Coordinates of N, CA and C in Angstrom, one line a residue:
X94 N 0.8 -1.2 0.0 CA 0.0 0.0 0.0 C 0.9 1.3 0.0
X95 N 0.5 2.3 -0.8 CA 1.2 3.5 -0.9 C 0.8 4.4 0.3
X96 N 1.8 4.9 1.1 CA 1.4 5.6 2.4 C 1.0 7.0 2.2
X97 N 1.2 7.7 1.1 CA 0.9 9.1 1.0 C -0.3 9.3 0.1
X98 N -1.4 9.7 0.7 CA -2.7 9.9 0.0 C -3.2 11.3 0.0
X99 N -3.6 11.8 -1.2 CA -4.2 13.1 -1.3 C -5.7 13.0 -1.0
X100 N -6.1 13.7 0.1 CA -7.4 13.5 0.6 C -8.5 14.1 -0.3
X101 N -8.2 15.0 -1.3 CA -9.2 15.5 -2.2 C -9.6 14.5 -3.3
X102 N -8.6 13.8 -3.8 CA -9.0 12.8 -4.9 C -8.7 11.4 -4.5
X103 N -8.1 11.2 -3.3 CA -7.7 9.9 -2.8 C -6.7 9.1 -3.7
X104 N -6.0 9.8 -4.5 CA -4.8 9.2 -5.2 C -3.7 9.0 -4.2
X105 N -3.0 7.9 -4.3 CA -2.0 7.6 -3.3 C -0.6 7.5 -4.0
X106 N 0.4 7.8 -3.2 CA 1.8 7.9 -3.7 C 2.8 7.2 -2.8
X107 N 3.8 6.7 -3.3 CA 4.8 6.0 -2.5 C 5.8 6.9 -1.9
X108 N 6.0 8.1 -2.4 CA 6.9 9.1 -1.9 C 6.2 10.4 -1.6
X109 N 6.6 11.1 -0.5 CA 6.0 12.3 -0.1 C 6.2 13.4 -1.1
X110 N 7.4 13.4 -1.8 CA 7.6 14.4 -2.9 C 6.6 14.3 -4.0
X111 N 6.3 13.1 -4.4 CA 5.3 12.8 -5.4 C 3.9 13.3 -5.0
X112 N 3.6 13.2 -3.8 CA 2.3 13.7 -3.3 C 2.3 15.2 -3.4
X113 N 3.4 15.9 -2.9 CA 3.5 17.3 -3.0 C 3.3 17.9 -4.4
X114 N 4.0 17.2 -5.4 CA 3.9 17.6 -6.8 C 2.5 17.5 -7.3
X115 N 1.8 16.4 -6.9 CA 0.4 16.1 -7.3 C -0.5 17.2 -6.7
X116 N -0.3 17.5 -5.5 CA -1.1 18.6 -4.8 C -1.0 19.9 -5.6
X117 N 0.2 20.2 -6.0 CA 0.3 21.5 -6.7 C -0.4 21.5 -8.0
X118 N -0.5 20.4 -8.7 CA -1.3 20.3 -10.0 C -2.7 20.5 -9.7
X119 N -3.2 20.0 -8.6 CA -4.6 20.1 -8.2 C -5.0 21.4 -7.7
X120 N -4.2 22.0 -6.9 CA -4.5 23.3 -6.2 C -4.0 24.5 -7.0
X121 N -3.3 24.3 -8.1 CA -2.7 25.3 -8.9 C -1.7 26.2 -8.2
X122 N -1.1 25.7 -7.1 CA -0.1 26.4 -6.3 C 1.2 26.4 -7.1
X123 N 1.8 27.6 -7.2 CA 3.0 27.8 -8.0 C 4.0 28.5 -7.2
X124 N 4.8 27.8 -6.3 CA 5.7 28.4 -5.4 C 7.0 28.9 -6.1
X125 N 7.3 28.4 -7.3 CA 8.6 28.8 -7.9 C 8.3 30.0 -8.8
X126 N 8.8 31.2 -8.4 CA 8.6 32.4 -9.2 C 9.9 32.9 -9.8
X127 N 9.7 33.3 -11.1 CA 10.9 33.8 -11.8 C 11.1 35.3 -11.5
X128 N 12.3 35.6 -11.2 CA 12.6 37.0 -10.8 C 12.9 37.9 -12.1
X129 N 12.9 37.2 -13.3 CA 13.1 37.9 -14.5 C 11.8 38.4 -15.2
X130 N 10.7 37.6 -14.9 CA 9.4 37.9 -15.5 C 8.3 37.5 -14.5
X131 N 7.1 37.6 -14.9 CA 6.0 37.4 -14.0 C 5.5 35.9 -13.9
X132 N 6.3 35.0 -14.6 CA 5.8 33.6 -14.6 C 6.1 32.9 -13.3
X133 N 5.2 32.0 -12.9 CA 5.4 31.2 -11.8 C 5.1 29.7 -12.1
X134 N 5.8 28.8 -11.4 CA 5.7 27.4 -11.8 C 5.4 26.5 -10.6
X135 N 4.7 25.4 -10.8 CA 4.3 24.5 -9.7 C 5.5 23.5 -9.4
X136 N 6.3 23.2 -10.4 CA 7.3 22.2 -10.3 C 8.7 22.8 -10.4
X137 N 9.6 22.5 -9.5 CA 11.0 23.0 -9.7 C 11.7 22.6 -11.0
X138 N 11.4 21.4 -11.5 CA 12.0 21.0 -12.8 C 11.6 21.9 -13.9
X139 N 10.3 22.3 -14.0 CA 9.7 23.2 -15.0 C 10.3 24.5 -14.9
X140 N 10.5 25.0 -13.6 CA 11.1 26.3 -13.3 C 12.6 26.3 -13.8
X141 N 13.3 25.2 -13.6 CA 14.7 25.2 -14.1 C 14.8 25.3 -15.6
X142 N 13.9 24.6 -16.3 CA 13.9 24.6 -17.7 C 13.5 26.1 -18.2
X143 N 12.6 26.7 -17.5 CA 12.3 28.1 -17.9 C 13.5 29.0 -17.7
X144 N 14.3 28.9 -16.6 CA 15.4 29.7 -16.4 C 16.5 29.6 -17.5
X145 N 16.5 28.4 -18.2 CA 17.4 28.2 -19.3 C 17.1 29.2 -20.4
X146 N 15.8 29.6 -20.6 CA 15.5 30.5 -21.6 C 16.3 31.8 -21.5
X147 N 16.6 32.2 -20.2 CA 17.4 33.4 -20.0 C 18.9 33.2 -20.1
X148 N 19.4 32.0 -19.7 CA 20.8 31.8 -19.7 C 21.3 31.3 -21.0
X149 N 20.3 30.6 -21.8 CA 20.7 30.0 -23.1 C 21.5 28.8 -22.9
X150 N 21.6 28.3 -21.7 CA 22.4 27.1 -21.5 C 21.8 25.8 -22.2
X151 N 22.7 25.1 -22.9 CA 22.3 23.9 -23.6 C 23.3 22.8 -23.3
X152 N 23.2 22.1 -22.2 CA 24.2 21.2 -21.7 C 24.2 19.9 -22.4
X153 N 23.2 19.5 -23.2 CA 23.1 18.2 -23.8 C 23.4 18.3 -25.3
X154 N 24.6 17.8 -25.7 CA 25.0 17.9 -27.1 C 24.9 16.6 -27.8
X155 N 24.6 16.6 -29.1 CA 24.5 15.4 -29.9 C 25.9 15.0 -30.3
X156 N 26.3 13.8 -30.1 CA 27.7 13.3 -30.4 C 27.9 13.1 -31.9
X157 N 26.8 13.2 -32.7 CA 27.0 13.0 -34.1 C 27.1 14.3 -34.9
X158 N 26.3 15.3 -34.5 CA 26.3 16.6 -35.2 C 26.7 17.8 -34.4
X159 N 26.8 17.6 -33.1 CA 27.1 18.7 -32.2 C 26.0 19.6 -31.8
X160 N 24.8 19.4 -32.3 CA 23.7 20.3 -32.0 C 23.4 20.1 -30.5
X161 N 23.2 21.2 -29.8 CA 23.0 21.2 -28.3 C 21.6 21.5 -27.9
X162 N 21.1 21.0 -26.8 CA 19.8 21.1 -26.3 C 19.7 21.4 -24.8
X163 N 18.7 22.1 -24.4 CA 18.5 22.4 -23.0 C 18.1 21.2 -22.2
X164 N 17.4 20.2 -22.8 CA 16.9 19.0 -22.1 C 17.4 17.8 -22.7
X165 N 17.7 16.8 -21.9 CA 18.2 15.5 -22.4 C 17.1 14.8 -23.2
X166 N 15.8 14.9 -22.8 CA 14.7 14.3 -23.5 C 14.7 14.8 -25.0
X167 N 14.9 16.1 -25.1 CA 14.9 16.7 -26.5 C 16.1 16.1 -27.3
X168 N 17.2 16.0 -26.7 CA 18.4 15.4 -27.3 C 18.1 14.0 -27.8
X169 N 17.4 13.2 -26.9 CA 17.1 11.8 -27.3 C 16.2 11.7 -28.5
X170 N 15.2 12.7 -28.6 CA 14.3 12.7 -29.7 C 15.1 13.1 -31.0
X171 N 16.0 14.1 -30.8 CA 16.8 14.6 -31.9 C 17.6 13.4 -32.5
X172 N 18.2 12.6 -31.7 CA 19.0 11.5 -32.2 C 18.3 10.6 -33.2
X173 N 17.0 10.5 -33.1 CA 16.3 9.7 -34.1 C 16.4 10.2 -35.5
X174 N 16.8 11.5 -35.7 CA 17.1 12.0 -37.0 C 18.3 11.2 -37.6
X175 N 19.3 10.9 -36.8 CA 20.5 10.2 -37.3 C 20.2 8.7 -37.4
X176 N 19.5 8.1 -36.4 CA 19.3 6.7 -36.5 C 18.2 6.2 -37.4
X177 N 17.2 7.2 -37.7 CA 16.1 6.9 -38.5 C 15.0 6.1 -37.8
X178 N 15.2 6.0 -36.4 CA 14.2 5.3 -35.6 C 12.8 6.1 -35.6
X179 N 11.8 5.3 -35.9 CA 10.4 5.8 -35.9 C 9.5 4.9 -35.1
X180 N 9.5 5.0 -33.7 CA 8.8 4.1 -32.9 C 7.3 4.2 -32.8
X181 N 6.8 5.3 -33.4 CA 5.3 5.6 -33.2 C 4.6 5.4 -34.6
X182 N 3.8 4.3 -34.6 CA 3.2 3.9 -35.9 C 1.7 4.1 -35.9
X183 N 1.2 4.6 -37.0 CA -0.3 4.7 -37.1 C -0.9 3.4 -37.4
X184 N -1.9 3.0 -36.6 CA -2.5 1.7 -36.8 C -3.4 1.6 -38.0
X185 N -3.8 2.8 -38.5 CA -4.7 2.8 -39.6 C -4.0 2.6 -41.0
X186 N -2.8 3.3 -41.1 CA -2.2 3.2 -42.4 C -0.7 2.7 -42.3
X187 N -0.2 2.5 -41.1 CA 1.2 2.0 -41.0 C 2.3 3.0 -41.1
X188 N 2.0 4.3 -41.3 CA 3.0 5.3 -41.4 C 3.6 5.4 -40.0
X189 N 5.0 5.6 -39.9 CA 5.7 5.7 -38.6 C 6.3 7.0 -38.4
X190 N 6.4 7.4 -37.2 CA 7.0 8.7 -36.8 C 8.0 8.6 -35.7
X191 N 8.9 9.6 -35.7 CA 10.0 9.7 -34.7 C 9.4 10.2 -33.4
X192 N 8.4 11.0 -33.5 CA 7.8 11.7 -32.3 C 6.3 11.3 -32.1
X193 N 5.9 11.1 -30.9 CA 4.5 10.8 -30.5 C 3.6 11.9 -31.0
X194 N 4.0 13.2 -30.8 CA 3.2 14.3 -31.1 C 2.9 14.3 -32.7
X195 N 3.9 13.9 -33.5 CA 3.7 13.9 -34.9 C 2.7 12.8 -35.3
X196 N 2.7 11.7 -34.6 CA 1.7 10.7 -34.8 C 0.3 11.2 -34.5
X197 N 0.2 11.9 -33.4 CA -1.1 12.5 -33.0 C -1.6 13.4 -34.1
X198 N -0.8 14.3 -34.6 CA -1.2 15.2 -35.7 C -1.6 14.4 -36.9
X199 N -0.8 13.4 -37.2 CA -1.1 12.6 -38.4 C -2.5 11.9 -38.3
X200 N -2.8 11.4 -37.2 CA -4.1 10.8 -37.0 C -5.3 11.6 -37.4
X201 N -5.1 12.9 -37.3 CA -6.2 13.9 -37.7 C -6.4 13.9 -39.2
X202 N -5.4 13.4 -39.9 CA -5.6 13.3 -41.4 C -6.6 12.2 -41.7
X203 N -6.8 11.3 -40.8 CA -7.8 10.2 -41.0 C -9.1 10.6 -40.5
X204 N -9.1 11.3 -39.3 CA -10.4 11.7 -38.7 C -11.0 13.0 -39.3
X205 N -10.1 13.8 -39.9 CA -10.5 15.1 -40.5 C -10.7 16.2 -39.4
X206 N -10.3 15.8 -38.1 CA -10.4 16.8 -37.0 C -9.5 18.0 -37.2
X207 N -10.0 19.2 -37.0 CA -9.2 20.4 -37.1 C -9.7 21.3 -35.9
X208 N -9.2 21.0 -34.7 CA -9.7 21.6 -33.5 C -9.3 23.1 -33.3
X209 N -8.3 23.6 -34.1 CA -7.8 25.0 -33.9 C -8.3 25.9 -35.0
X210 N -9.2 26.8 -34.6 CA -9.8 27.7 -35.6 C -9.4 29.2 -35.4
X211 N -9.2 29.8 -36.5 CA -8.8 31.2 -36.5 C -10.1 32.1 -36.3
X212 N -10.0 32.9 -35.3 CA -11.2 33.7 -34.9 C -11.4 34.9 -35.9
X213 N -10.5 35.1 -36.8 CA -10.7 36.2 -37.8 C -11.3 35.7 -39.1
X214 N -10.9 34.5 -39.6 CA -11.4 34.1 -40.9 C -12.0 32.7 -40.8
X215 N -12.0 32.1 -39.6 CA -12.6 30.8 -39.4 C -11.9 29.6 -40.1
X216 N -10.7 29.8 -40.6 CA -9.9 28.7 -41.2 C -9.5 27.8 -40.0
X217 N -9.6 26.5 -40.2 CA -9.3 25.6 -39.1 C -8.0 24.8 -39.4
X218 N -7.4 24.3 -38.3 CA -6.1 23.6 -38.4 C -6.0 22.4 -37.5
X219 N -5.2 21.5 -37.8 CA -5.0 20.3 -37.0 C -4.0 20.5 -35.9
X220 N -3.2 21.5 -36.0 CA -2.2 21.8 -34.9 C -2.3 23.3 -34.4
X221 N -2.1 23.5 -33.1 CA -2.1 24.8 -32.5 C -1.0 25.7 -33.1
X222 N 0.2 25.1 -33.3 CA 1.3 25.8 -33.9 C 0.9 26.3 -35.3
X223 N 0.2 25.5 -36.1 CA -0.2 26.0 -37.4 C -1.2 27.1 -37.4
X224 N -2.1 27.1 -36.4 CA -3.0 28.3 -36.2 C -2.2 29.5 -35.9
X225 N -1.2 29.4 -34.9 CA -0.4 30.6 -34.5 C 0.3 31.1 -35.7
X226 N 0.9 30.3 -36.6 CA 1.6 30.7 -37.8 C 0.6 31.5 -38.7
X227 N -0.6 30.9 -38.9 CA -1.6 31.5 -39.7 C -2.0 32.8 -39.2
X228 N -2.2 33.0 -37.9 CA -2.6 34.3 -37.4 C -1.6 35.4 -37.7
X229 N -0.4 35.1 -37.9 CA 0.6 36.1 -38.3 C 0.3 36.6 -39.7
X230 N -0.4 35.9 -40.5 CA -0.8 36.4 -41.9 C -1.8 37.6 -41.7
X231 N -2.5 37.6 -40.6 CA -3.5 38.7 -40.3 C -2.7 39.9 -39.6
X232 N -1.8 39.5 -38.7 CA -1.2 40.6 -37.9 C 0.1 41.2 -38.6
X233 N 0.7 40.4 -39.4 CA 2.0 40.8 -40.0 C 3.1 40.7 -39.1
X234 N 2.9 40.0 -37.9 CA 4.0 39.9 -36.9 C 5.1 38.9 -37.4
X235 N 6.3 39.4 -37.2 CA 7.5 38.6 -37.5 C 8.4 38.5 -36.3
X236 N 8.1 37.6 -35.4 CA 8.7 37.6 -34.1 C 10.1 37.0 -34.0
X237 N 10.6 36.4 -35.1 CA 11.9 35.8 -35.0 C 12.9 36.7 -35.8
X238 N 13.9 37.3 -35.1 CA 14.8 38.2 -35.7 C 16.2 37.7 -35.6
X239 N 16.9 37.8 -36.7 CA 18.3 37.5 -36.8 C 19.2 38.5 -36.1
X240 N 20.0 38.1 -35.2 CA 20.8 39.1 -34.4 C 22.0 39.6 -35.2
X241 N 22.3 38.9 -36.3 CA 23.4 39.3 -37.1 C 23.1 40.4 -38.1
X242 N 21.9 40.2 -38.8 CA 21.6 41.2 -39.8 C 20.3 41.9 -39.6
X243 N 19.5 41.5 -38.6 CA 18.2 42.2 -38.2 C 17.0 41.7 -39.0
X244 N 17.2 40.8 -39.9 CA 16.1 40.3 -40.7 C 15.1 39.6 -39.8
X245 N 13.8 39.9 -40.0 CA 12.7 39.4 -39.2 C 11.9 38.3 -40.0
X246 N 11.6 37.2 -39.3 CA 10.8 36.2 -40.0 C 9.6 35.7 -39.2
X247 N 8.7 35.1 -39.9 CA 7.5 34.7 -39.2 C 7.6 33.3 -38.5
X248 N 8.6 32.5 -38.9 CA 8.7 31.2 -38.3 C 10.1 31.0 -37.7
X249 N 10.2 30.2 -36.6 CA 11.5 29.9 -36.0 C 12.3 29.1 -36.9
X250 N 11.7 28.1 -37.6 CA 12.5 27.2 -38.5 C 13.1 28.0 -39.7
X251 N 12.4 29.1 -40.1 CA 12.9 29.9 -41.2 C 14.1 30.7 -40.7
X252 N 14.1 31.2 -39.4 CA 15.2 31.9 -38.8 C 16.4 31.0 -38.7
X253 N 16.2 29.7 -38.3 CA 17.3 28.8 -38.2 C 17.9 28.5 -39.5
X254 N 17.1 28.4 -40.6 CA 17.6 28.2 -41.9 C 18.3 29.4 -42.4
X255 N 17.8 30.6 -42.1 CA 18.4 31.9 -42.5 C 19.8 32.0 -41.9
X256 N 19.9 31.7 -40.6 CA 21.2 31.8 -39.9 C 22.3 31.0 -40.6
X257 N 22.0 30.0 -41.3 CA 23.0 29.2 -42.0 C 23.6 30.0 -43.2
X258 N 22.9 31.0 -43.6 CA 23.5 31.9 -44.7 C 24.7 32.6 -44.1
X259 N 24.7 32.9 -42.8 CA 25.8 33.5 -42.1 C 26.9 32.6 -41.7
X260 N 26.5 31.4 -41.2 CA 27.5 30.4 -40.7 C 28.0 29.5 -41.7
X261 N 27.3 29.3 -42.8 CA 27.7 28.3 -43.8 C 27.5 26.9 -43.4
X262 N 26.8 26.7 -42.3 CA 26.5 25.3 -41.7 C 25.6 24.5 -42.7
X263 N 26.0 23.2 -42.9 CA 25.2 22.3 -43.8 C 25.0 21.1 -43.0
X264 N 23.9 21.0 -42.2 CA 23.6 19.9 -41.3 C 23.0 18.7 -41.9
X265 N 22.6 18.8 -43.1 CA 21.9 17.6 -43.8 C 22.8 16.9 -44.7
X266 N 23.3 15.8 -44.3 CA 24.3 15.0 -45.0 C 23.7 13.7 -45.7
X267 N 24.1 13.5 -46.9 CA 23.8 12.2 -47.6 C 24.8 11.2 -47.2
X268 N 24.3 10.1 -46.5 CA 25.3 9.1 -45.9 C 26.0 8.3 -47.0
X269 N 25.5 8.3 -48.2 CA 26.1 7.5 -49.3 C 27.4 8.1 -49.8
X270 N 27.4 9.5 -49.9 CA 28.6 10.1 -50.4 C 29.1 11.3 -49.5
X271 N 28.4 11.5 -48.4 CA 28.8 12.5 -47.4 C 28.7 14.0 -48.0
X272 N 28.0 14.2 -49.1 CA 27.7 15.5 -49.5 C 26.7 16.2 -48.5
X273 N 26.9 17.4 -48.2 CA 26.1 18.1 -47.2 C 25.3 19.3 -47.8
X274 N 24.2 19.5 -47.1 CA 23.3 20.6 -47.6 C 22.8 21.5 -46.4
X275 N 22.5 22.7 -46.7 CA 22.0 23.6 -45.7 C 20.5 23.3 -45.4
X276 N 19.8 22.9 -46.5 CA 18.4 22.6 -46.3 C 18.1 21.1 -46.5
X277 N 17.1 20.6 -45.7 CA 16.7 19.2 -45.8 C 16.1 19.0 -47.2
X278 N 15.3 19.9 -47.7 CA 14.7 19.8 -49.0 C 15.7 19.6 -50.1
X279 N 16.8 20.3 -50.0 CA 17.9 20.1 -51.0 C 18.5 18.7 -51.0
X280 N 18.7 18.2 -49.7 CA 19.2 16.8 -49.6 C 18.2 15.9 -50.2
X281 N 16.9 16.0 -50.0 CA 15.9 15.1 -50.6 C 15.9 15.2 -52.1
X282 N 16.1 16.4 -52.7 CA 16.2 16.5 -54.1 C 17.4 15.8 -54.7
X283 N 18.5 15.9 -54.0 CA 19.7 15.3 -54.3 C 19.6 13.8 -54.3
X284 N 19.0 13.3 -53.2 CA 18.8 11.8 -53.1 C 17.9 11.3 -54.3
X285 N 16.9 12.0 -54.6 CA 16.0 11.6 -55.7 C 16.8 11.5 -57.0
X286 N 17.7 12.4 -57.2 CA 18.4 12.4 -58.5 C 19.5 11.4 -58.6
X287 N 19.7 10.7 -57.4 CA 20.8 9.6 -57.4 C 20.2 8.3 -57.1
X288 N 18.9 8.1 -57.4 CA 18.3 6.8 -57.1 C 18.5 5.9 -58.4

């Protein structure tokens, strides 16, 4: 029997810390406050991750390409790019994905579900991030700015790609001949021409 029980929902835990963390999710208590902004967090782990947004610290580096991450879990997901591992499979069509969230989005292609709707034009989307990108077509907002040249872009991935024009980085490599490309789409085109 687990000795620590939360009296509001009667859920039991084997460790006192687990009970405390659960209580905070139920009561919305947020004891961890950021002194840089107004945000507060219920869990110390989440608070630590938030603080990294200010320090820019990325202690977890990929041993294959050197790309660094703030969280080890994100590094592990990234490594699937190199291994080609796709552990999440759609039971309807058999298509496989490297990330669980990508499988969830994919499932909506079968159901037709588009739960995220633009309140200006009523266009609907399968993903919240797609709605946010779309909303920028109405506002003209370009929140991602290059610190080297000042160019502003609507999407983070476009900023990352743009930065490569300054660094010369070519992270997409064809493993057959080791030719490298700045863009994934260029690698795919090259692969198709060499089949």
